Amino acid sequence: MDEQSRMYELEFPAPQLTSPDGEGPVLVHGLEGFADAGHAVRLATTHLRENLETELVASFAVDELIDYRSRRPLMTFKADHFSDYAEPELNLYALIDEAGTPFLLLAGAEPDLKWERFITAVRLLAEQFGVRRTIGLNAIPMAIPHTRPLAVTAHSTNKDLIAGHHRWSGELQVPAGVSSLLEYRMGQHGHESVGFSVHVPHYLAQTDYPAAAETLLTNVAEVGGLELPLQALGEAAARVREQIDEHIEDNAEVLGVVHALERQYDSYVAAQEQQTSPLPTDESLPTGEEIGAEFERFLAEHDRRGTDPGDDLPGPGDGGAGDGGAGDGGFGELGPDDGDDSAPR
């Protein structure tokens, strides 16, 4: 048995994944724990599995891939005994969209170890099932307001697939993630791969933010030729938006920060439309550090009153904490150990 096949256990019989037109399936991959601001990746993959016909195809050996001491799974202690254990999972599923088209979903915890062996195993599985395109999901915190449309950074081995998306100008180096490396390696082996990194307001990066999950799946549906159920996510996004607005409407400092982000956003969008660099505004916009300090003061005030501004911000399924320790439901910025990176993939 080869090294890659020992990393997973296949279910039998294998599902039928050929669409009515004879094409192979797309493979959507959403790995939690690194680039998952607003828990958008977890919300998106969970939403798909809970709302579409789903069948387990392969389960990966998490003991070979996860460093439990770097992100310890949660256990439940009840009265005088441990009653539950949230076992990490990393699985490949076969799903059927609303039009009857089959596709694959790789979802669960991002591996800490053996990246290259894991990616090789995924590539060989993709080739075995005749995958025609892979689509990756990421969510990154950015200094943007929640009152404006969410932007997406798209990337692909085939530029035609992302022709309608704004390109990221220039070149930069970013910390690698398994999802990004999978996209890169698939391209090296001649496979068509694409990825979407949705921009999440950085002050909501630790809160379930279904609007970001909805944005990701809207792009997946378009580039993957799939019909996905999005209504529940849209309704959850509207509820969360109302709750956020209610939390900040009586706080002048926080409103000032949001308004400053709005002006910065609008200035940038106007400049992009004119294909020029953003012009200086009449007033000074806050730096990232100043924005973070304002929200830290906001959090401290709520803590003194015994309330948490994000306690009632549910996702579509009232989801809890995600991987990487980002699950306290507050508006705080990501700390240095939270795992998300603000640079686009």
Tab-separated table of C-alpha atoms in Angstrom:
chain	number	residue	atom	x	y	z
A	1	MET	CA	0.000	0.000	0.000
A	2	ASP	CA	1.454	3.396	-0.985
A	3	GLU	CA	2.066	6.235	1.462
A	4	GLN	CA	-0.809	8.406	0.191
A	5	SER	CA	-3.475	5.689	0.362
A	6	ARG	CA	-2.616	5.071	4.019
A	7	MET	CA	-3.704	8.636	4.771
A	8	TYR	CA	-7.384	7.947	4.119
A	9	GLU	CA	-10.011	5.214	4.143
A	10	LEU	CA	-12.304	4.926	1.131
A	11	GLU	CA	-15.974	4.056	1.472
A	12	PHE	CA	-17.447	1.334	-0.711
A	13	PRO	CA	-19.170	1.322	-3.072
A	14	ALA	CA	-17.836	4.509	-4.633
A	15	PRO	CA	-20.472	7.102	-5.573
A	16	GLN	CA	-21.519	7.855	-9.143
A	17	LEU	CA	-19.982	11.265	-9.888
A	18	THR	CA	-20.475	11.684	-13.612
A	19	SER	CA	-22.987	14.405	-14.477
A	20	PRO	CA	-25.749	13.844	-17.074
A	21	ASP	CA	-23.636	15.586	-19.740
A	22	GLY	CA	-20.774	13.168	-19.135
A	23	GLU	CA	-18.463	15.680	-17.415
A	24	GLY	CA	-16.521	14.851	-14.284
A	25	PRO	CA	-17.304	16.613	-10.997
A	26	VAL	CA	-15.819	19.744	-9.523
A	27	LEU	CA	-14.036	19.432	-6.198
A	28	VAL	CA	-14.706	22.177	-3.646
A	29	HIS	CA	-12.202	22.327	-0.786
A	30	GLY	CA	-12.762	24.305	2.384
A	31	LEU	CA	-10.257	23.730	5.191
A	32	GLU	CA	-10.822	25.375	8.559
A	33	GLY	CA	-8.302	26.857	10.947
A	34	PHE	CA	-6.110	29.257	8.961
A	35	ALA	CA	-7.736	31.550	6.384
A	36	ASP	CA	-11.224	31.346	7.875
A	37	ALA	CA	-12.126	34.834	9.100
A	38	GLY	CA	-15.722	35.067	10.245
A	39	HIS	CA	-15.716	31.250	10.179
A	40	ALA	CA	-16.946	31.681	6.612
A	41	VAL	CA	-15.323	28.495	5.316
A	42	ARG	CA	-16.788	26.382	8.115
A	43	LEU	CA	-20.212	27.976	7.685
A	44	ALA	CA	-20.142	27.389	3.918
A	45	THR	CA	-19.080	23.730	4.035
A	46	THR	CA	-21.443	22.928	6.914
A	47	HIS	CA	-24.308	24.615	5.062
A	48	LEU	CA	-23.670	22.502	1.963
A	49	ARG	CA	-23.548	19.236	3.896
A	50	GLU	CA	-26.692	20.049	5.874
A	51	ASN	CA	-28.778	21.217	2.910
A	52	LEU	CA	-27.781	18.857	0.105
A	53	GLU	CA	-27.782	15.091	-0.297
A	54	THR	CA	-24.397	14.068	1.118
A	55	GLU	CA	-22.427	10.821	1.082
A	56	LEU	CA	-19.058	10.125	2.715
A	57	VAL	CA	-16.411	9.158	0.156
A	58	ALA	CA	-13.176	9.081	2.162
A	59	SER	CA	-12.074	9.900	5.697
A	60	PHE	CA	-8.535	11.102	6.321
A	61	ALA	CA	-6.448	9.853	9.247
A	62	VAL	CA	-6.426	12.987	11.388
A	63	ASP	CA	-3.958	11.408	13.820
A	64	GLU	CA	-1.405	11.587	11.009
A	65	LEU	CA	-2.208	15.193	10.118
A	66	ILE	CA	-3.231	17.168	13.218
A	67	ASP	CA	-1.012	18.576	15.983
A	68	TYR	CA	-3.455	18.296	18.867
A	69	ARG	CA	-1.330	20.393	21.216
A	70	SER	CA	-1.324	23.403	18.904
A	71	ARG	CA	-5.142	23.510	18.697
A	72	ARG	CA	-6.659	21.245	21.275
A	73	PRO	CA	-10.080	19.755	20.506
A	74	LEU	CA	-12.877	20.579	22.928
A	75	MET	CA	-14.234	18.153	25.507
A	76	THR	CA	-17.445	18.529	27.478
A	77	PHE	CA	-17.348	18.040	31.249
A	78	LYS	CA	-20.726	17.413	32.850
A	79	ALA	CA	-21.072	17.438	36.646
A	80	ASP	CA	-18.549	14.701	37.483
A	81	HIS	CA	-17.514	13.159	34.157
A	82	PHE	CA	-16.463	13.905	30.595
A	83	SER	CA	-19.534	13.478	28.424
A	84	ASP	CA	-18.378	14.388	24.925
A	85	TYR	CA	-15.347	14.911	22.702
A	86	ALA	CA	-15.330	17.049	19.551
A	87	GLU	CA	-13.175	14.761	17.445
A	88	PRO	CA	-11.408	16.566	14.576
A	89	GLU	CA	-12.520	15.427	11.130
A	90	LEU	CA	-11.200	15.813	7.614
A	91	ASN	CA	-13.387	14.096	5.037
A	92	LEU	CA	-14.177	13.926	1.348
A	93	TYR	CA	-17.908	13.939	0.569
A	94	ALA	CA	-20.016	13.456	-2.543
A	95	LEU	CA	-22.915	15.926	-2.778
A	96	ILE	CA	-25.791	16.430	-5.225
A	97	ASP	CA	-26.766	20.020	-6.058
A	98	GLU	CA	-30.342	21.222	-6.561
A	99	ALA	CA	-30.217	20.391	-10.273
A	100	GLY	CA	-29.013	16.838	-9.652
A	101	THR	CA	-25.365	17.516	-10.512
A	102	PRO	CA	-22.839	15.605	-8.361
A	103	PHE	CA	-19.726	17.271	-6.950
A	104	LEU	CA	-17.084	16.594	-4.313
A	105	LEU	CA	-16.470	18.516	-1.083
A	106	LEU	CA	-13.264	18.268	0.954
A	107	ALA	CA	-14.005	19.746	4.371
A	108	GLY	CA	-12.670	19.767	7.906
A	109	ALA	CA	-9.573	20.761	9.830
A	110	GLU	CA	-6.581	22.027	7.882
A	111	PRO	CA	-3.680	19.570	8.327
A	112	ASP	CA	-0.787	20.691	10.509
A	113	LEU	CA	1.549	17.966	9.276
A	114	LYS	CA	2.531	16.111	6.082
A	115	TRP	CA	1.200	18.760	3.732
A	116	GLU	CA	2.812	17.401	0.586
A	117	ARG	CA	1.681	13.823	1.209
A	118	PHE	CA	-1.843	15.020	1.952
A	119	ILE	CA	-1.958	17.154	-1.203
A	120	THR	CA	-0.637	14.280	-3.305
A	121	ALA	CA	-3.335	12.032	-1.847
A	122	VAL	CA	-6.036	14.597	-2.694
A	123	ARG	CA	-4.674	15.019	-6.224
A	124	LEU	CA	-4.667	11.261	-6.835
A	125	LEU	CA	-8.230	10.998	-5.509
A	126	ALA	CA	-9.255	13.854	-7.807
A	127	GLU	CA	-7.704	12.049	-10.766
A	128	GLN	CA	-9.362	8.776	-9.733
A	129	PHE	CA	-12.818	10.414	-9.709
A	130	GLY	CA	-12.249	12.400	-12.903
A	131	VAL	CA	-12.397	15.844	-11.276
A	132	ARG	CA	-12.479	18.538	-13.947
A	133	ARG	CA	-11.891	21.574	-11.709
A	134	THR	CA	-11.008	22.325	-8.080
A	135	ILE	CA	-12.413	25.338	-6.222
A	136	GLY	CA	-10.858	26.537	-2.971
A	137	LEU	CA	-12.482	28.615	-0.216
A	138	ASN	CA	-10.703	31.159	1.972
A	139	ALA	CA	-11.788	34.097	4.136
A	140	ILE	CA	-9.369	36.845	5.148
A	141	PRO	CA	-9.786	39.790	7.554
A	142	MET	CA	-9.533	43.217	5.929
A	143	ALA	CA	-9.983	46.836	7.060
A	144	ILE	CA	-13.414	47.191	5.453
A	145	PRO	CA	-16.845	48.137	6.876
A	146	HIS	CA	-19.688	45.660	7.264
A	147	THR	CA	-21.992	48.193	5.600
A	148	ARG	CA	-20.475	47.725	2.148
A	149	PRO	CA	-20.560	44.749	-0.279
A	150	LEU	CA	-18.005	42.061	0.435
A	151	ALA	CA	-15.152	41.908	-2.057
A	152	VAL	CA	-13.468	38.726	-3.233
A	153	THR	CA	-9.905	38.112	-4.372
A	154	ALA	CA	-10.013	35.433	-7.064
A	155	HIS	CA	-7.043	33.386	-8.249
A	156	SER	CA	-6.751	30.586	-10.778
A	157	THR	CA	-4.511	28.584	-13.078
A	158	ASN	CA	-6.951	29.624	-15.859
A	159	LYS	CA	-7.345	33.397	-16.070
A	160	ASP	CA	-10.520	33.027	-18.136
A	161	LEU	CA	-12.309	31.602	-15.074
A	162	ILE	CA	-11.788	34.814	-13.097
A	163	ALA	CA	-11.981	37.330	-15.925
A	164	GLY	CA	-14.881	39.144	-14.277
A	165	HIS	CA	-13.049	39.657	-10.993
A	166	HIS	CA	-10.842	42.566	-10.030
A	167	ARG	CA	-7.180	41.569	-10.059
A	168	TRP	CA	-4.887	42.158	-7.115
A	169	SER	CA	-2.213	44.565	-8.302
A	170	GLY	CA	1.443	43.964	-7.623
A	171	GLU	CA	3.187	41.040	-5.996
A	172	LEU	CA	3.452	40.044	-2.346
A	173	GLN	CA	4.486	37.098	-0.221
A	174	VAL	CA	1.998	35.568	2.206
A	175	PRO	CA	2.080	32.660	4.690
A	176	ALA	CA	1.149	29.427	2.972
A	177	GLY	CA	-1.990	27.458	3.714
A	178	VAL	CA	-2.854	23.933	2.633
A	179	SER	CA	-5.727	25.213	0.488
A	180	SER	CA	-3.449	27.630	-1.379
A	181	LEU	CA	-0.728	25.019	-1.777
A	182	LEU	CA	-3.261	22.516	-3.097
A	183	GLU	CA	-4.355	25.039	-5.726
A	184	TYR	CA	-0.721	25.628	-6.693
A	185	ARG	CA	0.213	21.933	-6.871
A	186	MET	CA	-2.877	21.034	-8.878
A	187	GLY	CA	-1.895	23.687	-11.402
A	188	GLN	CA	1.618	22.284	-11.605
A	189	HIS	CA	0.161	18.897	-12.546
A	190	GLY	CA	-1.983	20.353	-15.304
A	191	HIS	CA	-5.284	20.515	-13.444
A	192	GLU	CA	-7.642	23.469	-13.639
A	193	SER	CA	-7.928	25.077	-10.210
A	194	VAL	CA	-9.494	28.268	-8.897
A	195	GLY	CA	-9.869	29.840	-5.473
A	196	PHE	CA	-11.858	32.602	-3.819
A	197	SER	CA	-10.758	34.624	-0.776
A	198	VAL	CA	-13.647	36.659	0.597
A	199	HIS	CA	-12.778	39.848	2.504
A	200	VAL	CA	-14.293	39.940	6.012
A	201	PRO	CA	-14.446	43.087	8.185
A	202	HIS	CA	-11.515	42.558	10.493
A	203	TYR	CA	-13.502	43.495	13.593
A	204	LEU	CA	-15.871	40.594	12.838
A	205	ALA	CA	-13.169	38.029	12.124
A	206	GLN	CA	-13.895	36.048	15.292
A	207	THR	CA	-17.682	36.096	14.882
A	208	ASP	CA	-19.779	33.782	12.702
A	209	TYR	CA	-20.368	35.914	9.605
A	210	PRO	CA	-22.772	34.146	7.211
A	211	ALA	CA	-22.640	36.959	4.642
A	212	ALA	CA	-19.083	35.877	3.830
A	213	ALA	CA	-20.138	32.234	3.474
A	214	GLU	CA	-22.955	33.290	1.148
A	215	THR	CA	-20.484	35.281	-0.982
A	216	LEU	CA	-18.135	32.299	-1.238
A	217	LEU	CA	-20.870	29.903	-2.317
A	218	THR	CA	-22.260	32.393	-4.834
A	219	ASN	CA	-18.867	32.353	-6.544
A	220	VAL	CA	-18.583	28.573	-6.258
A	221	ALA	CA	-21.963	28.143	-7.931
A	222	GLU	CA	-20.959	30.432	-10.789
A	223	VAL	CA	-17.542	28.982	-11.588
A	224	GLY	CA	-18.545	25.389	-10.818
A	225	GLY	CA	-21.782	25.387	-12.783
A	226	LEU	CA	-23.709	24.332	-9.673
A	227	GLU	CA	-27.119	25.227	-8.259
A	228	LEU	CA	-26.646	25.721	-4.521
A	229	PRO	CA	-29.188	26.608	-1.813
A	230	LEU	CA	-28.337	30.105	-0.582
A	231	GLN	CA	-31.594	31.467	0.839
A	232	ALA	CA	-30.969	30.350	4.428
A	233	LEU	CA	-27.500	31.905	4.413
A	234	GLY	CA	-28.914	35.160	3.055
A	235	GLU	CA	-31.534	35.251	5.814
A	236	ALA	CA	-28.903	34.519	8.471
A	237	ALA	CA	-26.690	37.269	7.039
A	238	ALA	CA	-29.550	39.784	7.286
A	239	ARG	CA	-30.196	38.853	10.933
A	240	VAL	CA	-26.530	39.200	11.841
A	241	ARG	CA	-26.339	42.578	10.068
A	242	GLU	CA	-29.282	43.841	12.147
A	243	GLN	CA	-27.679	42.611	15.367
A	244	ILE	CA	-24.352	44.253	14.544
A	245	ASP	CA	-26.063	47.564	13.779
A	246	GLU	CA	-28.019	47.376	17.048
A	247	HIS	CA	-24.842	46.744	19.029
A	248	ILE	CA	-22.958	49.744	17.658
A	249	GLU	CA	-25.685	52.340	17.052
A	250	ASP	CA	-25.358	53.888	20.527
A	251	ASN	CA	-21.551	53.951	20.577
A	252	ALA	CA	-20.225	57.118	18.955
A	253	GLU	CA	-16.603	55.931	18.905
A	254	VAL	CA	-17.385	52.685	17.096
A	255	LEU	CA	-19.718	54.442	14.675
A	256	GLY	CA	-16.938	56.903	13.929
A	257	VAL	CA	-14.591	54.063	13.058
A	258	VAL	CA	-17.184	52.405	10.808
A	259	HIS	CA	-17.882	55.708	9.039
A	260	ALA	CA	-14.148	56.237	8.513
A	261	LEU	CA	-13.869	52.772	6.986
A	262	GLU	CA	-16.821	53.592	4.740
A	263	ARG	CA	-15.116	56.733	3.456
A	264	GLN	CA	-11.901	54.820	2.871
A	265	TYR	CA	-13.787	52.065	1.038
A	266	ASP	CA	-15.777	54.495	-1.110
A	267	SER	CA	-12.643	56.435	-1.983
A	268	TYR	CA	-10.903	53.265	-3.092
A	269	VAL	CA	-13.870	52.058	-5.160
A	270	ALA	CA	-14.202	55.451	-6.861
A	271	ALA	CA	-10.504	55.444	-7.680
A	272	GLN	CA	-10.720	51.916	-9.102
A	273	GLU	CA	-13.594	52.941	-11.308
A	274	GLN	CA	-11.498	55.826	-12.625
A	275	GLN	CA	-8.434	53.539	-12.844
A	276	THR	CA	-6.410	55.944	-10.761
A	277	SER	CA	-4.826	55.796	-7.350
A	278	PRO	CA	-7.042	56.820	-4.433
A	279	LEU	CA	-6.798	60.562	-3.777
A	280	PRO	CA	-6.244	61.892	-0.263
A	281	THR	CA	-9.450	62.783	1.528
A	282	ASP	CA	-10.147	66.001	3.411
A	283	GLU	CA	-9.793	64.263	6.728
A	284	SER	CA	-7.306	61.795	8.097
A	285	LEU	CA	-8.431	58.156	8.072
A	286	PRO	CA	-7.519	55.909	11.022
A	287	THR	CA	-4.691	53.413	10.808
A	288	GLY	CA	-5.225	49.722	11.467
A	289	GLU	CA	-3.772	50.155	14.949
A	290	GLU	CA	-6.150	53.037	15.713
A	291	ILE	CA	-9.125	51.034	14.479
A	292	GLY	CA	-8.105	48.094	16.660
A	293	ALA	CA	-7.664	50.344	19.684
A	294	GLU	CA	-11.172	51.776	19.244
A	295	PHE	CA	-12.711	48.311	19.211
A	296	GLU	CA	-10.599	47.196	22.161
A	297	ARG	CA	-12.072	50.083	24.154
A	298	PHE	CA	-15.520	49.110	22.932
A	299	LEU	CA	-15.015	45.527	24.103
A	300	ALA	CA	-13.671	46.673	27.472
A	301	GLU	CA	-16.759	48.819	28.056
A	302	HIS	CA	-19.065	45.894	27.294
A	303	ASP	CA	-17.038	43.590	29.552
A	304	ARG	CA	-17.441	46.035	32.437
A	305	ARG	CA	-21.199	45.975	31.897
A	306	GLY	CA	-21.151	42.192	31.775
A	307	THR	CA	-22.228	41.865	28.156
A	308	ASP	CA	-20.555	40.540	25.055
A	309	PRO	CA	-21.418	42.339	21.806
A	310	GLY	CA	-21.299	39.115	19.848
A	311	ASP	CA	-23.115	36.689	22.137
A	312	ASP	CA	-26.213	36.619	19.953
A	313	LEU	CA	-24.567	36.646	16.539
A	314	PRO	CA	-25.523	33.185	15.212
A	315	GLY	CA	-24.518	31.517	12.012
A	316	PRO	CA	-27.039	29.547	9.960
A	317	GLY	CA	-26.915	26.726	12.481
A	318	ASP	CA	-25.970	28.730	15.585
A	319	GLY	CA	-22.444	27.468	15.034
A	320	GLY	CA	-19.903	27.539	17.815
A	321	ALA	CA	-16.189	28.096	17.873
A	322	GLY	CA	-14.119	27.261	14.864
A	323	ASP	CA	-10.599	25.936	14.693
A	324	GLY	CA	-7.725	28.110	15.701
A	325	GLY	CA	-9.386	29.381	18.858
A	326	ALA	CA	-11.485	32.002	17.089
A	327	GLY	CA	-14.884	31.410	18.567
A	328	ASP	CA	-15.535	33.796	21.413
A	329	GLY	CA	-18.240	35.606	19.480
A	330	GLY	CA	-16.771	39.079	20.030
A	331	PHE	CA	-15.773	41.897	17.746
A	332	GLY	CA	-12.072	41.744	18.702
A	333	GLU	CA	-9.292	41.727	16.158
A	334	LEU	CA	-7.402	38.566	15.430
A	335	GLY	CA	-4.390	38.147	17.632
A	336	PRO	CA	-1.016	36.886	16.444
A	337	ASP	CA	-1.974	33.269	17.186
A	338	ASP	CA	-5.407	33.251	15.590
A	339	GLY	CA	-4.029	32.001	12.321
A	340	ASP	CA	-5.741	34.329	9.817
A	341	ASP	CA	-3.718	36.565	7.556
A	342	SER	CA	-4.944	39.813	6.104
A	343	ALA	CA	-3.133	39.407	2.810
A	344	PRO	CA	-5.067	38.029	-0.176
A	345	ARG	CA	-4.277	34.615	-1.519
